[in-house]
CSV table of C-alpha atoms and ligand atoms in Angstrom, one decimal:
chain,number,residue,atom,x,y,z
A,1,MET,CA,-13.8,13.4,-24.0
A,2,SER,CA,-11.3,11.0,-23.6
A,3,LEU,CA,-8.3,12.2,-21.1
A,4,ALA,CA,-5.7,12.1,-24.3
A,5,SER,CA,-8.3,14.8,-26.6
A,6,SER,CA,-9.4,17.3,-23.2
A,7,LEU,CA,-5.3,17.4,-22.9
A,8,CYS,CA,-4.7,18.7,-26.1
A,9,LEU,CA,-7.2,21.2,-26.9
A,10,THR,CA,-7.1,22.3,-23.1
A,11,VAL,CA,-3.4,22.3,-22.5
A,12,THR,CA,-0.5,24.9,-23.4
A,13,PRO,CA,2.6,23.4,-22.9
A,14,PRO,CA,5.2,25.4,-20.7
A,15,ALA,CA,8.0,27.4,-22.7
A,16,HIS,CA,10.3,24.9,-20.7
A,17,CYS,CA,11.0,21.9,-18.3
A,18,ASP,CA,13.9,20.1,-16.8
A,19,SER,CA,13.4,17.0,-18.7
A,20,VAL,CA,11.1,15.3,-20.9
A,21,TRP,CA,10.4,12.2,-22.1
A,22,ARG,CA,9.3,10.4,-25.5
A,23,GLY,CA,8.6,7.3,-27.5
A,24,ALA,CA,6.5,5.4,-25.5
A,25,THR,CA,3.0,4.6,-24.8
A,26,LEU,CA,1.4,6.9,-21.8
A,27,VAL,CA,-0.9,4.2,-19.7
A,28,THR,CA,-2.8,7.4,-17.8
A,29,MET,CA,-4.6,5.4,-15.2
A,30,GLN,CA,-6.7,8.8,-14.7
A,31,ASP,CA,-10.6,8.3,-13.8
A,32,GLY,CA,-9.3,4.6,-12.8
A,33,ARG,CA,-9.0,3.5,-16.3
A,34,TYR,CA,-6.0,2.7,-19.0
A,35,ASN,CA,-6.7,6.1,-20.5
A,36,VAL,CA,-4.0,5.1,-23.3
A,37,ILE,CA,-2.2,7.9,-24.5
A,38,GLU,CA,0.0,6.8,-28.3
A,39,ASN,CA,3.2,8.3,-28.8
A,40,GLY,CA,3.2,9.9,-26.2
A,41,ALA,CA,5.6,12.4,-24.4
A,42,LEU,CA,6.1,13.9,-21.1
A,43,ALA,CA,7.5,17.1,-19.9
A,44,VAL,CA,9.0,17.8,-16.0
A,45,THR,CA,10.4,20.5,-13.9
A,46,GLU,CA,11.3,20.5,-10.4
A,47,GLY,CA,10.2,16.4,-9.9
A,48,LYS,CA,6.5,17.0,-11.1
A,49,ILE,CA,4.7,16.5,-14.5
A,50,VAL,CA,4.2,20.0,-16.0
A,51,TRP,CA,3.0,18.7,-19.5
A,52,LEU,CA,2.0,15.2,-21.0
A,53,GLY,CA,0.1,14.6,-24.1
A,54,ARG,CA,0.6,13.7,-28.1
A,55,ASN,CA,4.0,13.4,-29.0
A,56,ALA,CA,3.2,15.5,-32.2
A,57,ASP,CA,1.9,18.4,-30.1
A,58,CYS,CA,5.1,18.6,-27.7
A,59,PRO,CA,7.2,21.5,-28.3
A,60,ALA,CA,11.2,20.8,-28.5
A,61,PHE,CA,12.0,21.9,-25.0
A,62,PRO,CA,15.6,22.2,-26.4
A,63,HIS,CA,16.8,23.0,-23.1
A,64,ALA,CA,15.9,20.0,-21.6
A,65,GLN,CA,17.1,16.7,-21.1
A,66,GLN,CA,15.9,14.5,-23.6
A,67,HIS,CA,15.3,10.9,-22.8
A,68,VAL,CA,13.9,9.1,-26.0
A,69,PHE,CA,12.6,5.3,-25.6
A,70,ASP,CA,11.7,2.4,-28.2
A,71,GLY,CA,8.5,1.6,-27.6
A,72,GLY,CA,7.3,0.6,-25.2
A,73,ILE,CA,4.4,1.7,-22.1
A,74,ILE,CA,5.1,4.4,-19.5
A,75,THR,CA,2.4,3.5,-16.6
A,76,PRO,CA,2.3,5.7,-12.8
A,77,GLY,CA,4.4,4.4,-10.4
A,78,PHE,CA,3.3,1.5,-8.2
A,79,ILE,CA,1.8,2.4,-5.2
A,80,ASP,CA,1.4,-0.2,-2.1
A,81,CYS,CA,-1.7,1.1,0.4
A,82,HIS,CA,-0.9,-1.8,3.0
A,83,THR,CA,2.0,-3.0,4.3
A,84,HIS,CA,3.5,-4.1,7.6
A,85,LEU,CA,7.3,-4.7,6.0
A,86,VAL,CA,9.2,-3.4,9.6
A,87,PHE,CA,9.3,-6.2,12.1
A,88,GLY,CA,11.4,-8.4,13.6
A,89,GLY,CA,12.8,-12.3,12.4
A,90,ASN,CA,10.3,-14.2,10.2
A,91,ARG,CA,8.2,-17.0,10.6
A,92,SER,CA,9.1,-19.4,7.8
A,93,ALA,CA,9.9,-22.1,10.6
A,94,GLU,CA,6.2,-21.4,11.2
A,95,PHE,CA,5.4,-22.0,7.8
A,96,GLU,CA,6.8,-25.2,8.0
A,97,GLN,CA,6.1,-26.1,10.5
A,98,ARG,CA,2.2,-26.0,9.3
A,99,LEU,CA,2.7,-28.0,6.1
A,100,ASN,CA,4.5,-30.6,8.2
A,101,GLY,CA,0.9,-30.9,10.4
A,102,VAL,CA,1.7,-28.9,13.3
A,103,SER,CA,-1.4,-27.1,13.8
A,104,TYR,CA,-2.0,-23.1,14.1
A,105,ALA,CA,-3.1,-23.3,17.7
A,106,GLU,CA,-0.4,-26.1,19.0
A,107,ILE,CA,1.9,-22.8,17.6
A,108,ALA,CA,0.4,-20.4,19.1
A,109,ALA,CA,0.0,-22.0,22.6
A,110,ALA,CA,3.8,-22.6,22.4
A,111,GLY,CA,4.2,-18.9,22.1
A,112,GLY,CA,4.0,-18.8,18.2
A,113,GLY,CA,2.2,-16.6,15.0
A,114,ILE,CA,1.9,-12.8,16.0
A,115,LEU,CA,3.9,-13.0,19.5
A,116,SER,CA,6.5,-14.0,18.5
A,117,THR,CA,7.1,-11.2,15.9
A,118,VAL,CA,5.8,-9.0,18.8
A,119,ASN,CA,9.2,-11.2,20.6
A,120,ALA,CA,11.5,-10.5,17.7
A,121,THR,CA,10.0,-6.9,17.0
A,122,ARG,CA,11.0,-5.6,20.6
A,123,ASP,CA,14.2,-7.3,21.3
A,124,ALA,CA,15.3,-5.4,17.9
A,125,THR,CA,16.6,-2.4,17.4
A,126,GLU,CA,15.9,0.2,15.2
A,127,GLU,CA,19.5,-0.6,13.2
A,128,GLU,CA,18.0,-3.9,13.3
A,129,LEU,CA,14.8,-3.1,12.2
A,130,LEU,CA,15.7,-0.6,9.5
A,131,ARG,CA,18.6,-3.3,8.2
A,132,GLN,CA,16.1,-6.1,7.2
A,133,ALA,CA,13.2,-3.7,6.4
A,134,LEU,CA,15.7,-2.8,3.6
A,135,LEU,CA,16.1,-6.0,2.6
A,136,ARG,CA,12.3,-6.6,2.0
A,137,LEU,CA,11.4,-3.1,0.3
A,138,GLN,CA,14.3,-3.9,-2.3
A,139,PRO,CA,11.9,-6.4,-4.1
A,140,LEU,CA,9.5,-3.7,-3.6
A,141,LEU,CA,11.6,-1.1,-5.4
A,142,ALA,CA,13.3,-3.1,-8.3
A,143,GLU,CA,9.3,-4.0,-9.8
A,144,GLY,CA,8.6,-0.5,-9.7
A,145,VAL,CA,7.1,0.8,-5.8
A,146,THR,CA,7.4,4.3,-6.1
A,147,CYS,CA,5.3,4.4,-2.6
A,148,LEU,CA,4.4,2.9,0.2
A,149,GLU,CA,2.3,2.5,3.5
A,150,ILE,CA,4.1,0.9,6.7
A,151,LYS,CA,2.1,-0.2,10.0
A,152,SER,CA,3.2,-0.5,13.1
A,153,GLY,CA,2.1,-2.5,15.2
A,154,TYR,CA,3.9,-5.7,16.2
A,155,GLY,CA,5.6,-3.6,19.5
A,156,LEU,CA,2.6,-3.4,21.2
A,157,THR,CA,4.4,-1.3,24.0
A,158,LEU,CA,5.1,2.4,24.0
A,159,ASP,CA,8.9,2.0,23.7
A,160,SER,CA,8.4,-0.5,21.0
A,161,GLU,CA,5.7,1.5,18.8
A,162,LEU,CA,7.7,4.5,18.2
A,163,LYS,CA,9.7,3.1,17.9
A,164,MET,CA,8.5,0.9,14.8
A,165,LEU,CA,7.3,4.6,13.3
A,166,ARG,CA,10.9,6.2,13.3
A,167,VAL,CA,12.3,3.3,11.1
A,168,ILE,CA,10.1,4.0,9.3
A,169,ARG,CA,9.8,7.2,9.0
A,170,LYS,CA,14.0,6.5,8.9
A,171,LEU,CA,13.4,4.4,6.1
A,172,ALA,CA,11.8,8.2,3.8
A,173,THR,CA,14.4,9.5,4.5
A,174,LEU,CA,17.3,6.7,3.3
A,175,LEU,CA,15.7,5.3,0.2
A,176,PRO,CA,14.2,7.3,-3.1
A,177,VAL,CA,10.5,6.1,-1.9
A,178,ASP,CA,7.4,8.1,-0.8
A,179,ILE,CA,6.4,6.5,2.8
A,180,GLN,CA,3.3,6.8,4.6
A,181,SER,CA,3.3,5.8,8.4
A,182,THR,CA,0.4,4.4,10.4
A,183,CYS,CA,0.1,3.3,13.8
A,184,LEU,CA,-1.3,-0.2,14.1
A,185,ALA,CA,-0.9,-0.6,18.1
A,186,ALA,CA,-4.4,-2.0,18.0
A,187,HIS,CA,-3.1,-4.9,16.4
A,188,ALA,CA,-2.8,-7.9,18.7
A,189,LEU,CA,-3.4,-7.6,22.3
A,190,PRO,CA,0.0,-7.8,24.1
A,191,PRO,CA,0.3,-10.3,26.6
A,192,GLU,CA,0.4,-7.5,29.3
A,193,TYR,CA,-2.8,-7.0,28.9
A,194,LYS,CA,-4.4,-10.1,28.8
A,195,ASP,CA,-7.7,-10.3,29.9
A,196,ARG,CA,-7.5,-6.2,30.1
A,197,ALA,CA,-8.5,-5.0,26.8
A,198,GLU,CA,-9.3,-2.0,27.6
A,199,ASP,CA,-6.4,-0.9,29.3
A,200,TYR,CA,-4.7,-1.6,26.4
A,201,ILE,CA,-7.3,0.5,24.4
A,202,ASP,CA,-7.3,3.2,27.2
A,203,PHE,CA,-3.4,3.5,26.5
A,204,ILE,CA,-3.2,3.6,22.8
A,205,CYS,CA,-6.1,6.3,23.2
A,206,ASP,CA,-4.3,8.4,26.4
A,207,THR,CA,-1.2,7.9,26.2
A,208,LEU,CA,0.4,7.1,23.0
A,209,LEU,CA,-1.5,8.5,20.1
A,210,PRO,CA,-1.2,12.1,21.9
A,211,ILE,CA,2.7,11.0,21.8
A,212,VAL,CA,2.8,10.1,17.9
A,213,ALA,CA,0.9,12.6,16.4
A,214,ARG,CA,3.5,15.3,18.8
A,215,GLU,CA,5.4,14.3,17.6
A,216,LYS,CA,4.3,13.2,13.6
A,217,LEU,CA,5.3,9.9,13.3
A,218,ALA,CA,2.1,8.6,11.8
A,219,ASP,CA,0.4,10.1,8.9
A,220,ALA,CA,-2.8,7.5,10.0
A,221,VAL,CA,-4.3,5.4,12.3
A,222,ASP,CA,-5.3,2.3,11.9
A,223,ALA,CA,-6.8,-1.0,14.0
A,224,PHE,CA,-7.8,-4.5,13.8
A,225,CYS,CA,-11.5,-4.7,13.8
A,226,GLU,CA,-12.0,-9.2,14.1
A,227,HIS,CA,-12.9,-11.6,17.0
A,228,LEU,CA,-9.1,-12.1,17.8
A,229,ALA,CA,-8.1,-8.2,18.3
A,230,PHE,CA,-10.9,-6.3,19.0
A,231,SER,CA,-14.2,-5.1,19.1
A,232,PRO,CA,-16.7,-2.5,17.0
A,233,ALA,CA,-17.4,-0.8,20.4
A,234,GLN,CA,-12.9,-0.9,21.1
A,235,VAL,CA,-12.3,0.5,16.8
A,236,GLU,CA,-14.6,3.7,17.7
A,237,ARG,CA,-12.3,4.3,21.1
A,238,ILE,CA,-9.3,4.1,19.1
A,239,PHE,CA,-10.7,6.5,16.2
A,240,ASP,CA,-12.2,9.2,17.6
A,241,ALA,CA,-9.5,9.4,19.9
A,242,ALA,CA,-7.5,9.7,16.7
A,243,GLN,CA,-10.2,12.2,15.1
A,244,ALA,CA,-9.2,14.3,18.0
A,245,LEU,CA,-5.6,14.5,17.5
A,246,GLY,CA,-5.9,15.6,13.3
A,247,LEU,CA,-5.6,11.8,12.2
A,248,PRO,CA,-7.4,9.9,9.5
A,249,VAL,CA,-8.5,6.4,10.2
A,250,LYS,CA,-8.0,3.3,7.8
A,251,LEU,CA,-9.1,0.1,9.2
A,252,HIS,CA,-8.6,-4.4,8.9
A,253,ALA,CA,-12.3,-5.1,9.1
A,254,GLU,CA,-14.3,-8.0,7.5
A,255,GLN,CA,-10.7,-10.1,7.0
A,256,LEU,CA,-12.1,-13.5,8.6
A,257,SER,CA,-16.3,-12.8,9.9
A,258,ALA,CA,-18.7,-10.0,9.0
A,259,LEU,CA,-18.5,-7.0,12.2
A,260,HIS,CA,-19.8,-4.8,10.1
A,261,GLY,CA,-16.1,-3.0,10.8
A,262,SER,CA,-15.9,-1.7,7.2
A,263,SER,CA,-19.6,0.3,8.0
A,264,LEU,CA,-18.0,1.3,11.3
A,265,ALA,CA,-14.9,2.5,9.3
A,266,ALA,CA,-17.0,4.4,6.8
A,267,ASN,CA,-19.6,5.9,9.3
A,268,TYR,CA,-15.6,7.9,10.4
A,269,HIS,CA,-14.8,9.0,6.6
A,270,ALA,CA,-11.8,6.2,7.0
A,271,LEU,CA,-9.0,6.4,3.9
A,272,SER,CA,-9.8,2.7,3.6
A,273,ALA,CA,-11.3,-0.5,4.9
A,274,ASP,CA,-8.8,-3.1,3.9
A,275,HIS,CA,-9.1,-6.9,3.7
A,276,LEU,CA,-12.9,-7.4,3.4
A,277,GLU,CA,-13.8,-11.2,2.0
A,278,TYR,CA,-16.9,-10.7,5.0
A,279,ALA,CA,-18.0,-7.7,3.8
A,280,THR,CA,-22.0,-7.1,3.1
A,281,GLN,CA,-23.7,-4.8,-0.1
A,282,GLU,CA,-25.0,-2.6,3.2
A,283,ASP,CA,-21.2,-2.1,3.7
A,284,ALA,CA,-20.6,-1.7,-0.6
A,285,HIS,CA,-23.5,0.8,-0.2
A,286,ALA,CA,-21.7,2.6,3.3
A,287,MET,CA,-18.1,3.1,2.1
A,288,ALA,CA,-19.4,4.6,-1.2
A,289,ALA,CA,-21.4,7.2,0.5
A,290,SER,CA,-17.7,8.0,1.9
A,291,GLY,CA,-16.2,7.3,0.0
A,292,THR,CA,-13.4,4.5,2.1
A,293,VAL,CA,-11.4,3.3,-0.4
A,294,ALA,CA,-11.8,-1.0,-0.1
A,295,VAL,CA,-8.5,-2.3,-0.5
A,296,LEU,CA,-8.2,-5.9,-1.3
A,297,LEU,CA,-5.6,-8.4,0.1
A,298,PRO,CA,-5.2,-11.2,-2.3
A,299,GLY,CA,-1.9,-11.9,-0.8
A,300,ALA,CA,-3.5,-13.0,2.9
A,301,TRP,CA,-6.2,-14.7,1.0
A,302,TYR,CA,-3.8,-17.0,-0.3
A,303,LEU,CA,-1.5,-18.6,2.0
A,304,LEU,CA,-4.5,-18.8,4.5
A,305,ARG,CA,-6.4,-20.7,1.6
A,306,GLU,CA,-9.0,-18.6,2.6
A,307,LYS,CA,-12.8,-19.1,0.9
A,308,GLN,CA,-15.1,-16.4,1.1
A,309,HIS,CA,-14.1,-14.2,-1.6
A,310,PRO,CA,-15.3,-10.3,-1.3
A,311,PRO,CA,-17.5,-9.0,-2.3
A,312,VAL,CA,-15.8,-7.5,-5.9
A,313,ASN,CA,-19.4,-6.7,-7.8
A,314,PHE,CA,-21.4,-5.1,-4.8
A,315,PHE,CA,-18.4,-2.2,-4.9
A,316,ARG,CA,-18.1,-2.4,-8.5
A,317,GLN,CA,-21.5,-1.7,-8.2
A,318,TYR,CA,-21.6,1.2,-5.8
A,319,GLN,CA,-18.7,2.6,-7.8
A,320,VAL,CA,-16.5,1.7,-3.9
A,321,PRO,CA,-12.7,2.3,-5.6
A,322,MET,CA,-11.1,-1.0,-5.7
A,323,ALA,CA,-6.6,-0.9,-4.2
A,324,LEU,CA,-5.5,-4.2,-4.5
A,325,ALA,CA,-1.9,-4.4,-2.1
A,326,SER,CA,0.7,-6.8,-0.7
A,327,ASP,CA,0.0,-6.7,3.2
A,328,ALA,CA,3.5,-7.9,3.1
A,329,ASN,CA,3.9,-9.6,6.9
A,330,PRO,CA,5.7,-12.3,8.3
A,331,GLY,CA,2.3,-14.7,9.2
A,332,THR,CA,-0.3,-14.1,6.3
A,333,SER,CA,1.5,-12.5,3.5
A,334,PRO,CA,5.3,-13.0,3.2
A,335,VAL,CA,4.6,-11.0,-0.1
A,336,LEU,CA,7.2,-9.0,-1.4
A,337,SER,CA,5.8,-8.6,-5.3
A,338,LEU,CA,2.8,-6.2,-6.3
A,339,ARG,CA,3.1,-7.9,-9.5
A,340,LEU,CA,2.2,-10.7,-7.8
A,341,MET,CA,-0.6,-9.1,-6.4
A,342,LEU,CA,-1.9,-7.7,-9.8
A,343,ASN,CA,-2.4,-11.4,-11.4
A,344,MET,CA,-4.0,-12.5,-7.9
A,345,GLY,CA,-6.3,-10.4,-7.6
A,346,CYS,CA,-7.3,-10.6,-11.3
A,347,THR,CA,-7.3,-14.9,-10.3
A,348,LEU,CA,-8.4,-15.1,-7.5
A,349,PHE,CA,-10.5,-12.3,-6.5
A,350,GLY,CA,-12.3,-11.2,-10.9
A,351,LEU,CA,-11.1,-8.0,-10.7
A,352,THR,CA,-9.9,-7.2,-15.2
A,353,PRO,CA,-6.6,-6.6,-15.3
A,354,GLU,CA,-7.8,-2.7,-15.5
A,355,GLU,CA,-8.6,-2.5,-12.4
A,356,ALA,CA,-5.6,-4.4,-11.1
A,357,LEU,CA,-3.6,-1.7,-12.8
A,358,ALA,CA,-6.0,1.2,-11.0
A,359,GLY,CA,-5.7,-0.3,-7.6
A,360,ILE,CA,-1.7,-0.5,-7.3
A,361,THR,CA,-1.8,2.7,-8.9
A,362,CYS,CA,-4.6,6.1,-8.7
A,363,HIS,CA,-7.0,4.0,-5.8
A,364,GLY,CA,-4.3,3.1,-4.3
A,365,ALA,CA,-3.4,7.3,-4.2
A,366,ARG,CA,-6.2,7.7,-3.1
A,367,ALA,CA,-6.7,4.9,-0.1
A,368,LEU,CA,-3.2,6.7,1.7
A,369,GLY,CA,-5.4,10.1,1.2
A,370,LEU,CA,-3.0,11.0,-1.9
A,371,ALA,CA,-4.5,11.1,-4.9
A,372,ALA,CA,-4.3,14.9,-5.5
A,373,SER,CA,-0.6,14.4,-6.3
A,374,HIS,CA,0.4,10.7,-7.2
A,375,GLY,CA,-1.2,7.6,-8.8
A,376,THR,CA,-2.4,9.0,-12.4
A,377,LEU,CA,0.0,10.0,-15.3
A,378,ALA,CA,-1.3,14.2,-15.2
A,379,GLU,CA,-0.2,17.4,-14.9
A,380,GLY,CA,0.9,18.7,-11.2
A,381,LYS,CA,1.5,15.3,-10.0
A,382,VAL,CA,4.5,14.0,-9.4
A,383,ALA,CA,6.6,12.3,-12.0
A,384,ASP,CA,7.0,8.9,-10.6
A,385,PHE,CA,6.6,6.6,-13.5
A,386,ILE,CA,7.9,3.8,-15.1
A,387,HIS,CA,8.7,2.4,-18.3
A,388,TRP,CA,8.1,-0.9,-19.6
A,389,PRO,CA,9.8,-2.9,-22.7
A,390,LEU,CA,5.8,-4.1,-23.5
A,391,SER,CA,3.4,-3.2,-25.7
A,392,ARG,CA,0.0,-4.1,-23.9
A,393,PRO,CA,-0.4,-2.8,-20.3
A,394,ALA,CA,-2.2,-6.3,-19.3
A,395,GLU,CA,0.8,-8.2,-20.3
A,396,LEU,CA,2.3,-6.4,-16.4
A,397,ILE,CA,-0.5,-9.1,-14.9
A,398,TYR,CA,-0.6,-12.0,-17.4
A,399,TRP,CA,3.5,-12.7,-16.7
A,400,LEU,CA,3.8,-14.6,-13.4
A,401,GLY,CA,7.1,-14.5,-12.1
A,402,GLY,CA,10.6,-13.2,-13.1
A,403,GLN,CA,11.1,-9.1,-12.7
A,404,LEU,CA,9.9,-7.1,-15.6
A,405,PRO,CA,12.5,-5.1,-16.7
A,406,CYS,CA,11.9,-1.5,-16.2
A,407,THR,CA,13.3,1.7,-16.3
A,408,VAL,CA,11.6,3.6,-12.8
A,409,VAL,CA,11.8,7.4,-12.3
A,410,TYR,CA,11.3,8.5,-9.2
A,411,ARG,CA,10.2,12.5,-8.9
A,412,GLY,CA,11.2,13.0,-12.8
A,413,LYS,CA,14.6,11.1,-12.0
A,414,ILE,CA,15.8,8.0,-13.2
A,415,ARG,CA,16.2,5.7,-9.9
A,416,GLY,CA,19.0,3.4,-9.9
A,417,HIS,CA,19.5,0.0,-8.1
A,418,VAL,CA,18.7,0.6,-4.0
A,419,HIS,CA,21.0,-1.8,-2.7
A,420,PRO,CA,20.5,-2.3,1.0
A,421,CYS,CA,24.3,-2.8,1.5
A,422,ALA,CA,25.0,0.9,0.6
A,423,PHE,CA,23.3,2.2,3.9
A,424,GLN,CA,25.5,3.2,6.7
A,425,LEU,CA,22.6,3.6,9.6
B,501,LIG,N1,-4.2,-9.8,9.2
B,501,LIG,C1,-3.9,-10.7,9.2
B,501,LIG,O1,-4.0,-11.2,8.8
B,501,LIG,C2,-2.5,-10.2,9.8
B,501,LIG,N2,-2.7,-8.5,10.6
B,501,LIG,C3,-3.4,-8.5,10.6
B,501,LIG,O2,-4.7,-7.4,10.5
B,501,LIG,C4,-1.6,-11.2,11.2
B,501,LIG,C5,-0.4,-10.6,11.2
B,501,LIG,C6,0.7,-11.7,11.9
B,501,LIG,O3,0.2,-12.6,11.6
B,501,LIG,O4,1.6,-11.4,11.7
B,502,LIG,FE1,-2.6,-5.9,7.0
């Protein structure tokens, strides 16, 4: 039975609600499909959807605030489930150097690359990190992001990792957006621990993570499993420590080589495994069995001029939910548009527009452990949604560049323009 007909048959509208939204087509994204309700209506109470269905079946709700659109579509709010938005400085100079013929190795030897961001992040105050992150968040929010994840991982010392995590928590108090915080201390080996990777893992497991858990600074723990970062055995140690502290895990896996980090992540029932260009059929099978979401990051793939595509067909075959995210970071993915990722997910990775939209709505929510409350238009879920003056959802993915006009509703209220200068930090 389709969602629309089941709703019409079984859901009795409540007697009252705070606001009602009519006049647009609802693209509910239930079960990862468009699941369209034409001429829909949606009722909201205390920031949650309390009823949705055909406008013809919707009560008058005379005491509710009435919002009537002149056509268009309503999608769930966008979810960016993988970002590194908090960092000091940026690497546009390196980008320019590389295009002028300087090699990545030469840049790294001169102190550039990820370590230059680590140094800039260590040197920055919390206020500076907040201000820079606010500037980068603004374009994401303007195109309809209502929930996102931000990782630490450019501090790599106790103080600077905690500083990053506090900034992430503070951003969530300043902005009308949900922010999930992830501890990614195992992002790179800090220079102080050169040739002593096991000691750094000890520090993460024995010192950092217990404090992060006690101060509730993170909702999950991530690591970068790669030859140039951390081995599967080291990741296992971090995952054991995280799970002992009750923190869910996720993993940067199979970005540049096949270490089967994604199968390892599946063994730990990870929320997600991310990148996955070199994932195999066996990895996809393991992820399906554990319910681990495949997070695809076409921005990094594009900027690194990668050739190897993530195994989308295996993910389809085994019904591994696929999310899409910006991976916004200063090195490999200086991406500030999730709509651009929709298009790249389709043109570069071969997703269908419906899969791409599911990737930044319902499957993005699942990748953050928020499937029960976020990611679709459904009764009981948060009233986070976007109205677009478009006739078909594929149009969101088809236009490249520019910012489509939209009305963003967060917790049942229209969210105005979020200007970074408005904040007294
Ligand atoms: N994968 C990447 O491509 C980036 N981090 C990661 O885990 C690189 C981040 C950077 O260069 O700053
Ligand atoms: Fe990343």
